[in-house]
Short mmCIF file of C-alpha atoms in Angstrom, two decimals:
data_model
loop_
_atom_site.label_atom_id
_atom_site.label_comp_id
_atom_site.label_asym_id
_atom_site.label_seq_id
_atom_site.Cartn_x
_atom_site.Cartn_y
_atom_site.Cartn_z
CA MET A 2 -49.93 100.34 -1.73
CA LYS A 3 -48.68 96.96 -0.09
CA ALA A 4 -45.37 95.76 -0.28
CA VAL A 5 -43.20 93.10 1.23
CA THR A 6 -40.81 94.93 3.51
CA TRP A 7 -37.42 93.80 5.44
CA GLN A 8 -37.43 94.53 9.04
CA GLY A 9 -34.83 92.36 10.31
CA LYS A 10 -33.02 88.62 10.32
CA ARG A 11 -35.70 86.71 9.07
CA ASP A 12 -38.29 89.25 9.78
CA VAL A 13 -40.06 90.04 6.36
CA ARG A 14 -43.82 91.69 6.78
CA VAL A 15 -46.41 93.24 4.52
CA ALA A 16 -46.93 96.88 5.07
CA THR A 17 -48.37 99.82 3.60
CA VAL A 18 -45.97 102.16 1.79
CA PRO A 19 -46.30 105.35 -0.38
CA ASP A 20 -47.15 104.61 -4.05
CA PRO A 21 -44.41 105.13 -6.33
CA THR A 22 -44.57 108.01 -8.89
CA ILE A 23 -42.50 109.44 -11.89
CA GLN A 24 -39.32 111.02 -10.58
CA GLU A 25 -37.52 111.16 -14.10
CA PRO A 26 -38.28 111.78 -17.55
CA THR A 27 -36.89 107.93 -18.02
CA ASP A 28 -39.14 106.41 -15.56
CA ALA A 29 -42.16 104.37 -15.56
CA VAL A 30 -44.64 103.07 -13.09
CA ILE A 31 -46.17 99.34 -13.58
CA ARG A 32 -49.06 97.55 -11.68
CA ILE A 33 -47.51 94.09 -10.56
CA THR A 34 -49.49 91.12 -11.79
CA SER A 35 -46.98 88.26 -10.56
CA THR A 36 -43.47 88.63 -8.78
CA GLY A 37 -41.24 86.03 -8.08
CA LEU A 38 -39.27 84.86 -4.80
CA CYS A 39 -35.64 84.45 -5.85
CA GLY A 40 -32.94 82.26 -3.90
CA SER A 41 -30.88 85.71 -3.74
CA ASP A 42 -33.81 87.09 -1.74
CA LEU A 43 -32.76 84.52 0.97
CA HIS A 44 -29.38 85.91 1.36
CA LEU A 45 -31.12 89.38 2.54
CA TYR A 46 -33.14 87.24 4.78
CA GLU A 47 -30.20 86.13 6.60
CA VAL A 48 -26.95 86.40 5.46
CA LEU A 49 -26.72 90.21 4.00
CA THR A 50 -28.34 91.76 6.99
CA PRO A 51 -25.40 94.06 7.64
CA PHE A 52 -26.20 95.84 4.16
CA MET A 53 -30.06 96.31 4.75
CA THR A 54 -32.33 98.70 6.56
CA PRO A 55 -35.71 98.37 8.13
CA GLY A 56 -38.33 99.01 5.46
CA ASP A 57 -36.53 98.07 2.69
CA ILE A 58 -39.07 96.92 -0.03
CA LEU A 59 -37.83 93.28 -1.49
CA GLY A 60 -38.12 91.57 -4.71
CA HIS A 61 -36.24 91.91 -8.00
CA GLU A 62 -38.49 89.43 -10.29
CA PRO A 63 -41.56 91.37 -11.71
CA MET A 64 -43.92 91.51 -14.48
CA GLY A 65 -47.32 93.60 -15.01
CA ILE A 66 -48.76 96.22 -16.72
CA VAL A 67 -47.52 99.80 -17.59
CA GLU A 68 -49.53 102.47 -15.86
CA GLU A 69 -47.63 105.47 -16.48
CA VAL A 70 -44.45 106.60 -18.56
CA GLY A 71 -42.16 109.44 -18.33
CA ALA A 72 -41.55 111.86 -21.08
CA ALA A 73 -38.37 110.09 -22.43
CA VAL A 74 -39.85 106.74 -22.83
CA PRO A 75 -40.78 106.65 -26.38
CA ASP A 76 -41.58 102.89 -26.74
CA LEU A 77 -43.92 102.14 -23.87
CA LYS A 78 -47.19 103.44 -23.11
CA ALA A 79 -50.06 102.44 -20.50
CA GLY A 80 -51.52 99.16 -20.93
CA ASP A 81 -48.49 97.47 -22.04
CA ARG A 82 -47.50 93.89 -20.47
CA VAL A 83 -43.92 93.94 -19.79
CA VAL A 84 -41.46 92.01 -17.85
CA VAL A 85 -38.84 93.69 -15.83
CA PRO A 86 -35.08 92.58 -15.43
CA PHE A 87 -33.75 92.79 -12.15
CA GLN A 88 -30.86 94.71 -12.97
CA ILE A 89 -31.37 98.81 -13.65
CA ALA A 90 -29.31 99.66 -17.07
CA CYS A 91 -29.39 102.56 -19.74
CA GLY A 92 -28.79 100.59 -22.69
CA ASP A 93 -26.56 103.49 -24.35
CA CYS A 94 -23.43 103.71 -22.17
CA TRP A 95 -20.12 101.64 -23.21
CA MET A 96 -20.79 98.80 -20.90
CA CYS A 97 -24.57 98.39 -21.83
CA LEU A 98 -23.22 98.66 -25.80
CA ASN A 99 -20.87 95.87 -25.14
CA SER A 100 -23.44 93.84 -23.60
CA LEU A 101 -22.82 94.29 -19.82
CA PRO A 102 -25.87 95.83 -18.53
CA THR A 103 -24.98 94.39 -15.07
CA GLN A 104 -22.14 97.18 -15.26
CA CYS A 105 -23.96 99.87 -16.45
CA GLU A 106 -22.14 102.97 -16.27
CA THR A 107 -25.07 105.08 -15.80
CA THR A 108 -26.49 103.21 -12.88
CA GLN A 109 -23.31 101.98 -11.54
CA VAL A 110 -23.50 102.19 -7.31
CA SER A 111 -19.99 103.63 -7.42
CA GLY A 112 -20.01 104.71 -3.95
CA GLU A 113 -19.83 101.27 -2.97
CA GLY A 114 -17.59 100.02 -5.53
CA MET A 115 -20.58 97.89 -7.23
CA GLY A 116 -22.13 97.40 -10.47
CA ALA A 117 -25.55 98.48 -11.80
CA ALA A 118 -28.32 99.05 -9.47
CA ILE A 119 -30.86 96.43 -8.71
CA PHE A 120 -34.09 96.24 -7.55
CA GLY A 121 -34.96 95.38 -3.79
CA TYR A 122 -31.06 94.38 -3.24
CA THR A 123 -29.53 96.19 -0.46
CA ARG A 124 -27.31 99.61 -0.32
CA LEU A 125 -24.56 97.90 -2.09
CA TYR A 126 -26.91 97.86 -5.33
CA GLY A 127 -28.50 101.21 -4.65
CA ALA A 128 -31.23 100.36 -2.16
CA VAL A 129 -33.65 100.96 -4.99
CA PRO A 130 -36.91 99.92 -3.96
CA GLY A 131 -38.22 96.27 -4.89
CA ALA A 132 -40.78 94.41 -7.00
CA GLN A 133 -42.56 92.48 -4.32
CA ALA A 134 -45.18 95.05 -4.09
CA GLU A 135 -48.50 96.16 -5.75
CA TYR A 136 -46.72 98.66 -8.12
CA LEU A 137 -43.00 99.34 -9.00
CA ARG A 138 -41.34 102.71 -10.15
CA VAL A 139 -38.82 101.50 -13.04
CA PRO A 140 -36.17 103.54 -13.68
CA GLN A 141 -34.45 103.43 -17.09
CA ALA A 142 -37.57 102.15 -18.53
CA GLN A 143 -36.61 103.64 -22.07
CA PHE A 144 -34.40 100.45 -22.15
CA GLY A 145 -35.31 97.98 -19.33
CA PRO A 146 -38.60 96.43 -19.87
CA ILE A 147 -39.40 93.70 -22.00
CA LYS A 148 -42.90 93.90 -23.84
CA VAL A 149 -44.50 90.74 -24.07
CA PRO A 150 -48.17 89.39 -25.80
CA GLU A 151 -51.21 89.21 -24.44
CA GLY A 152 -52.85 85.98 -24.04
CA PRO A 153 -50.50 83.37 -22.16
CA SER A 154 -50.37 83.55 -18.52
CA ASP A 155 -47.74 85.46 -16.58
CA ASP A 156 -46.06 81.99 -15.52
CA ARG A 157 -44.85 82.06 -19.81
CA PHE A 158 -42.98 85.31 -19.29
CA VAL A 159 -42.23 86.43 -15.82
CA TYR A 160 -39.05 84.21 -15.60
CA LEU A 161 -37.44 86.82 -18.10
CA SER A 162 -36.77 88.84 -15.22
CA ASP A 163 -34.03 86.62 -13.93
CA VAL A 164 -34.44 82.99 -13.87
CA LEU A 165 -34.14 82.35 -17.34
CA PRO A 166 -31.33 84.82 -18.39
CA THR A 167 -29.36 83.97 -15.24
CA ALA A 168 -29.58 79.91 -16.24
CA TRP A 169 -28.95 80.99 -19.72
CA GLN A 170 -26.13 83.17 -19.01
CA ALA A 171 -24.67 79.98 -16.48
CA VAL A 172 -24.79 77.31 -19.73
CA GLU A 173 -23.31 80.16 -22.06
CA TYR A 174 -20.47 80.88 -19.84
CA ALA A 175 -20.00 76.95 -19.06
CA ASP A 176 -19.02 76.63 -22.52
CA VAL A 177 -20.51 72.92 -22.62
CA PRO A 178 -19.57 71.33 -26.16
CA GLU A 179 -22.04 69.74 -28.52
CA GLY A 180 -23.06 66.54 -26.88
CA GLY A 181 -20.64 67.17 -23.90
CA SER A 182 -21.30 66.82 -20.34
CA VAL A 183 -22.24 69.43 -17.43
CA ALA A 184 -23.06 68.71 -13.57
CA VAL A 185 -24.92 71.57 -12.06
CA LEU A 186 -24.83 71.72 -8.20
CA GLY A 187 -27.86 73.13 -6.70
CA LEU A 188 -31.31 72.14 -8.26
CA GLY A 189 -33.36 75.25 -7.04
CA PRO A 190 -34.88 77.62 -9.40
CA ILE A 191 -31.76 78.47 -11.18
CA GLY A 192 -30.07 74.95 -11.30
CA ASP A 193 -33.32 73.25 -12.14
CA MET A 194 -33.69 75.77 -15.25
CA ALA A 195 -29.88 75.65 -15.94
CA CYS A 196 -30.26 71.94 -16.42
CA ARG A 197 -33.45 72.43 -18.89
CA VAL A 198 -31.29 75.29 -20.85
CA ALA A 199 -28.40 72.98 -20.99
CA GLN A 200 -30.48 69.97 -22.31
CA VAL A 201 -32.13 72.17 -25.20
CA ARG A 202 -28.85 73.59 -26.20
CA GLY A 203 -27.42 70.02 -26.82
CA ALA A 204 -25.63 68.98 -23.89
CA GLY A 205 -25.36 65.30 -24.33
CA ARG A 206 -25.36 64.70 -20.12
CA VAL A 207 -26.54 66.69 -17.55
CA PHE A 208 -25.74 65.73 -14.03
CA GLY A 209 -27.72 67.16 -11.14
CA VAL A 210 -26.51 67.47 -7.43
CA ASP A 211 -28.69 68.48 -4.58
CA LEU A 212 -29.74 67.35 -1.03
CA VAL A 213 -33.37 67.94 -0.89
CA GLY A 214 -35.43 65.04 -2.31
CA ASP A 215 -38.26 67.01 -3.88
CA ARG A 216 -35.80 68.83 -6.46
CA LEU A 217 -33.95 65.81 -7.16
CA ARG A 218 -37.22 64.12 -8.26
CA ARG A 219 -38.37 67.38 -10.09
CA ALA A 220 -34.95 67.36 -12.15
CA ARG A 221 -34.94 63.48 -12.71
CA ALA A 222 -38.56 63.70 -14.40
CA ARG A 223 -37.24 65.96 -16.97
CA GLY A 224 -34.01 63.37 -17.82
CA VAL A 225 -31.45 64.93 -15.50
CA GLU A 226 -28.81 62.13 -14.02
CA THR A 227 -29.25 62.99 -10.47
CA TYR A 228 -27.11 62.68 -7.31
CA ASP A 229 -28.20 62.80 -3.76
CA LEU A 230 -25.40 64.53 -1.78
CA ARG A 231 -26.82 62.83 1.34
CA SER A 232 -25.90 59.24 -0.13
CA PHE A 233 -22.07 60.05 0.03
CA ASP A 234 -20.14 60.12 3.12
CA SER A 235 -17.67 62.73 1.44
CA GLU A 236 -17.22 64.95 -1.38
CA LYS A 237 -14.46 62.58 -2.63
CA GLU A 238 -17.03 59.90 -3.19
CA LEU A 239 -19.34 62.28 -5.06
CA VAL A 240 -16.79 63.17 -7.64
CA ALA A 241 -15.75 59.79 -7.96
CA ALA A 242 -19.36 58.69 -8.87
CA ILE A 243 -19.73 61.31 -11.30
CA ARG A 244 -16.29 60.76 -13.10
CA ASP A 245 -16.86 57.24 -13.50
CA GLU A 246 -19.77 58.18 -15.73
CA THR A 247 -17.26 60.53 -17.52
CA ASP A 248 -14.46 58.25 -18.68
CA GLY A 249 -12.72 59.00 -15.44
CA ARG A 250 -12.17 62.79 -16.19
CA GLY A 251 -15.09 64.47 -14.74
CA PRO A 252 -17.71 66.64 -16.57
CA ASP A 253 -16.59 69.25 -19.23
CA ALA A 254 -18.33 71.80 -17.13
CA VAL A 255 -19.66 72.49 -13.75
CA ILE A 256 -22.39 75.08 -12.95
CA ASP A 257 -22.09 76.03 -9.31
CA ALA A 258 -25.98 77.33 -8.71
CA VAL A 259 -25.65 77.11 -4.82
CA GLY A 260 -23.41 80.01 -3.91
CA THR A 261 -22.87 81.17 -0.20
CA GLU A 262 -25.93 79.37 1.33
CA ALA A 263 -23.74 75.94 0.60
CA HIS A 264 -24.22 73.45 3.56
CA GLY A 265 -20.73 72.18 4.75
CA SER A 266 -18.94 75.08 6.67
CA ALA A 267 -20.02 75.51 10.30
CA ALA A 268 -17.30 78.41 10.73
CA ALA A 269 -18.10 80.41 8.38
CA ARG A 270 -21.90 79.99 9.14
CA MET A 271 -20.85 80.99 12.40
CA VAL A 272 -18.98 84.04 11.31
CA GLN A 273 -21.88 85.34 8.88
CA ASN A 274 -24.49 85.00 11.98
CA ALA A 275 -21.88 86.68 14.38
CA SER A 276 -21.57 89.83 11.69
CA ALA A 277 -25.43 89.87 11.93
CA LEU A 278 -25.64 90.43 15.36
CA LEU A 279 -23.37 93.28 15.50
CA PRO A 280 -24.55 96.95 15.64
CA ARG A 281 -25.00 98.07 12.09
CA LYS A 282 -22.27 101.02 12.17
CA LEU A 283 -19.73 97.98 12.96
CA SER A 284 -21.39 94.96 10.71
CA GLY A 285 -21.32 96.70 7.51
CA PRO A 286 -17.70 97.58 7.10
CA LEU A 287 -16.58 94.51 8.94
CA SER A 288 -18.81 92.51 6.29
CA GLU A 289 -17.37 94.40 3.74
CA ARG A 290 -13.90 94.07 4.40
CA PHE A 291 -13.75 90.79 5.92
CA SER A 292 -16.53 88.82 4.99
CA VAL A 293 -16.46 84.94 4.23
CA ASP A 294 -18.67 82.43 2.30
CA ARG A 295 -19.62 78.96 2.73
CA LEU A 296 -17.60 77.43 -0.20
CA ALA A 297 -18.62 73.89 -0.05
CA ALA A 298 -20.25 73.68 -3.62
CA LEU A 299 -17.70 75.84 -5.22
CA HIS A 300 -14.22 73.36 -3.80
CA THR A 301 -16.83 70.47 -5.01
CA GLY A 302 -16.86 72.41 -8.29
CA ILE A 303 -13.32 72.92 -8.66
CA GLU A 304 -12.50 69.03 -7.76
CA LEU A 305 -15.26 67.54 -9.84
CA VAL A 306 -14.44 69.50 -13.43
CA ARG A 307 -12.28 67.69 -15.74
CA ARG A 308 -8.84 68.97 -16.15
CA GLY A 309 -9.03 71.91 -18.85
CA GLY A 310 -12.86 72.21 -18.16
CA THR A 311 -15.29 75.46 -17.53
CA LEU A 312 -16.49 76.34 -13.97
CA SER A 313 -19.41 78.52 -14.43
CA LEU A 314 -20.53 80.57 -10.77
CA VAL A 315 -24.17 81.47 -10.87
CA GLY A 316 -24.78 81.33 -7.21
CA VAL A 317 -24.02 84.51 -5.53
CA TYR A 318 -21.28 84.55 -3.52
CA GLY A 319 -20.69 87.76 -1.13
CA GLY A 320 -17.38 87.22 0.70
CA MET A 321 -14.26 89.30 0.34
CA ALA A 322 -11.76 86.77 2.36
CA ASP A 323 -12.39 83.63 0.90
CA PRO A 324 -9.45 80.98 0.56
CA LEU A 325 -9.57 79.42 -2.87
CA PRO A 326 -7.31 76.25 -3.91
CA MET A 327 -5.24 78.14 -6.54
CA LEU A 328 -2.68 75.27 -6.70
CA THR A 329 -5.35 72.95 -7.99
CA MET A 330 -7.32 75.91 -10.06
CA PHE A 331 -4.09 76.60 -11.83
CA ASP A 332 -2.82 72.93 -12.27
CA LYS A 333 -5.98 71.78 -13.82
CA GLN A 334 -5.98 74.81 -16.11
CA LEU A 335 -9.24 76.02 -15.11
CA GLN A 336 -11.73 78.63 -17.04
CA ILE A 337 -13.85 80.00 -14.64
CA ARG A 338 -16.72 82.66 -15.39
CA MET A 339 -19.23 84.33 -13.44
CA GLY A 340 -21.25 87.49 -12.66
CA GLN A 341 -24.83 88.75 -12.40
CA ALA A 342 -26.75 87.86 -15.77
CA ASN A 343 -26.91 90.47 -18.38
CA VAL A 344 -30.45 90.19 -18.94
CA ARG A 345 -31.34 91.97 -21.84
CA ARG A 346 -28.08 90.55 -23.74
CA TRP A 347 -30.07 87.05 -23.52
CA THR A 348 -33.90 87.78 -23.62
CA ASP A 349 -33.92 87.79 -27.82
CA ARG A 350 -32.63 84.14 -27.56
CA ILE A 351 -34.75 83.08 -24.96
CA LEU A 352 -37.96 84.34 -26.02
CA PRO A 353 -38.35 81.52 -29.11
CA TYR A 354 -38.36 78.84 -26.68
CA LEU A 355 -41.55 80.59 -24.82
CA THR A 356 -44.03 78.80 -27.21
CA ASP A 357 -46.68 76.66 -26.49
CA ASP A 358 -44.65 73.60 -27.18
CA ASP A 359 -42.59 75.05 -24.20
CA PRO A 360 -39.63 73.18 -24.14
CA LEU A 361 -38.34 74.49 -21.03
CA GLY A 362 -41.26 73.63 -18.80
CA VAL A 363 -42.02 77.52 -17.80
CA ASP A 364 -45.77 76.94 -17.65
CA ASP A 365 -45.48 74.51 -14.63
CA PHE A 366 -42.16 75.73 -13.30
CA ALA A 367 -43.48 77.37 -10.27
CA THR A 368 -44.22 75.17 -7.36
CA HIS A 369 -46.34 77.72 -5.20
CA ARG A 370 -48.54 80.55 -6.28
CA VAL A 371 -49.66 82.79 -3.08
CA PRO A 372 -50.87 86.14 -2.54
CA LEU A 373 -48.84 89.20 -1.61
CA ALA A 374 -50.19 88.95 1.97
CA ASP A 375 -48.58 85.46 2.47
CA ALA A 376 -44.90 86.71 1.44
CA PRO A 377 -43.76 86.09 5.31
CA HIS A 378 -44.79 82.58 5.24
CA ALA A 379 -43.18 82.05 1.58
CA TYR A 380 -40.07 83.33 2.90
CA GLU A 381 -39.83 80.82 5.82
CA MET A 382 -41.32 78.07 3.67
CA PHE A 383 -38.61 78.54 0.80
CA GLN A 384 -35.70 78.97 3.21
CA ARG A 385 -36.37 75.83 5.24
CA LYS A 386 -37.15 73.99 1.82
CA GLN A 387 -40.37 72.71 3.17
CA ASP A 388 -43.41 71.80 1.27
CA GLY A 389 -41.34 70.90 -1.98
CA ALA A 390 -40.72 74.59 -2.82
CA VAL A 391 -38.45 75.34 -5.44
CA LYS A 392 -40.20 78.64 -7.10
CA VAL A 393 -42.74 80.77 -5.66
CA LEU A 394 -44.81 83.52 -7.30
CA MET A 395 -46.52 85.97 -5.48
CA THR A 396 -49.76 88.06 -6.89
CA PRO A 397 -50.53 91.33 -5.38
#
C-alpha cells in the first residue's frame, strides 16, 4: 500500500509499505477514505525529530470502511463505516472506565513513561503505524472505532477522530460560565473549532488571537472577536486591549491552542533545532531530560486570563525544563487543565451537533482536499501557513 512516511526533518515521502494485517483478536483493518493533517503532525515534521525513525508512517485522523475484524471484535463487521480516534484504548481498564482513555492502562507506553499509544506519533507513544495511508491496522477495535451512518460526506464525521473532541475538551476544561468570556490563542484547526464549540455551548463573548490573516478572517466570519497579533507592539498591549473589553479583568477563561510552535522565543527555537541536528543516540535522551518549549502563547494566557479564571492548554507541549511564572500563577489563583483529548468520553455529546443543520460548520471546515500522493506539498504548505491552509484532508 501507499503511505506517508517520515524520513527526516521536513522530509516526508509517500512510499510503498506492507499492507497491515490482523495480528491480535482485538484488531481490525480499515480501508481509509479520508485522513487529516493535524497541527500535531508538524511537531514531528520539525520539533520532535529525535523521537522519530526513518520510515515511520504518519497520521492519526482517519475514517474509512472496515475490511476485516479479529475474533474478539463483536460490534464491527466488514463494510461498516467508522471514524478511528487518534488514541488507542481498551475501554475496560480503570482509566478507561473513569473516562481517561488517554491514560489507558492496557496501551500505556510505560517504557517511555507515557500514556496511551497514539497512531503515527513517535516511539514515545508506541511507534504505532499511522493513518496517512491506504489501509490501517486498528488495535483495540472492540472499543475505539466510532460507527457513523452512510450518506453524508466524510467531512461530516472525520473530525471525530481528533479535532472535534480536542476542541470540545478544551472548552470543557476551560469551564466558561454561561454567558461568560473566553479567549482562544491560535486559530489553527483546533483553535478555530474551539471557538465554534464555545459559541454553541453558550459563551457570551469569544475572542480569537492569531497572526495569520486568513485564519483571522475565517474566525471573524463566524462571529469571533479577532485580534491580529501583528497589530500590537507587545504582549502587554494585546492583553490590555482584551481586558478593556472585559471590564478591565480579562476573560473568564483562556484556551492555549498554540503549544510549542509559538512564535516569540528565538533562544528556545535554537535549542530545539540544535537538538534535532545531534546524532540520534544523543538527541533523544537530551530532549527527554532537558527539552524546552517556545512558551510565548502560554505566558500570554497566564497574563491575560482574569484572576480566579481558568487556563485550558490544548496546544501540544513537550518540554521537560520549561520555566513558568509560578508567582503570578499562584497569586492570580489560576486553575489550569491540560492534556490529550479523551476522545470516546466526548463523542456521544458531539454527535447530535453533526446534523444537516451543521451548527459547527464541519461540512466546509477543510480548506484543502488533496490526494495522498500530494502529502509532501501539503505538509510544507501547512507548516508555512500558505494558501490559506487551516485544515487539510487527504484522500488515499
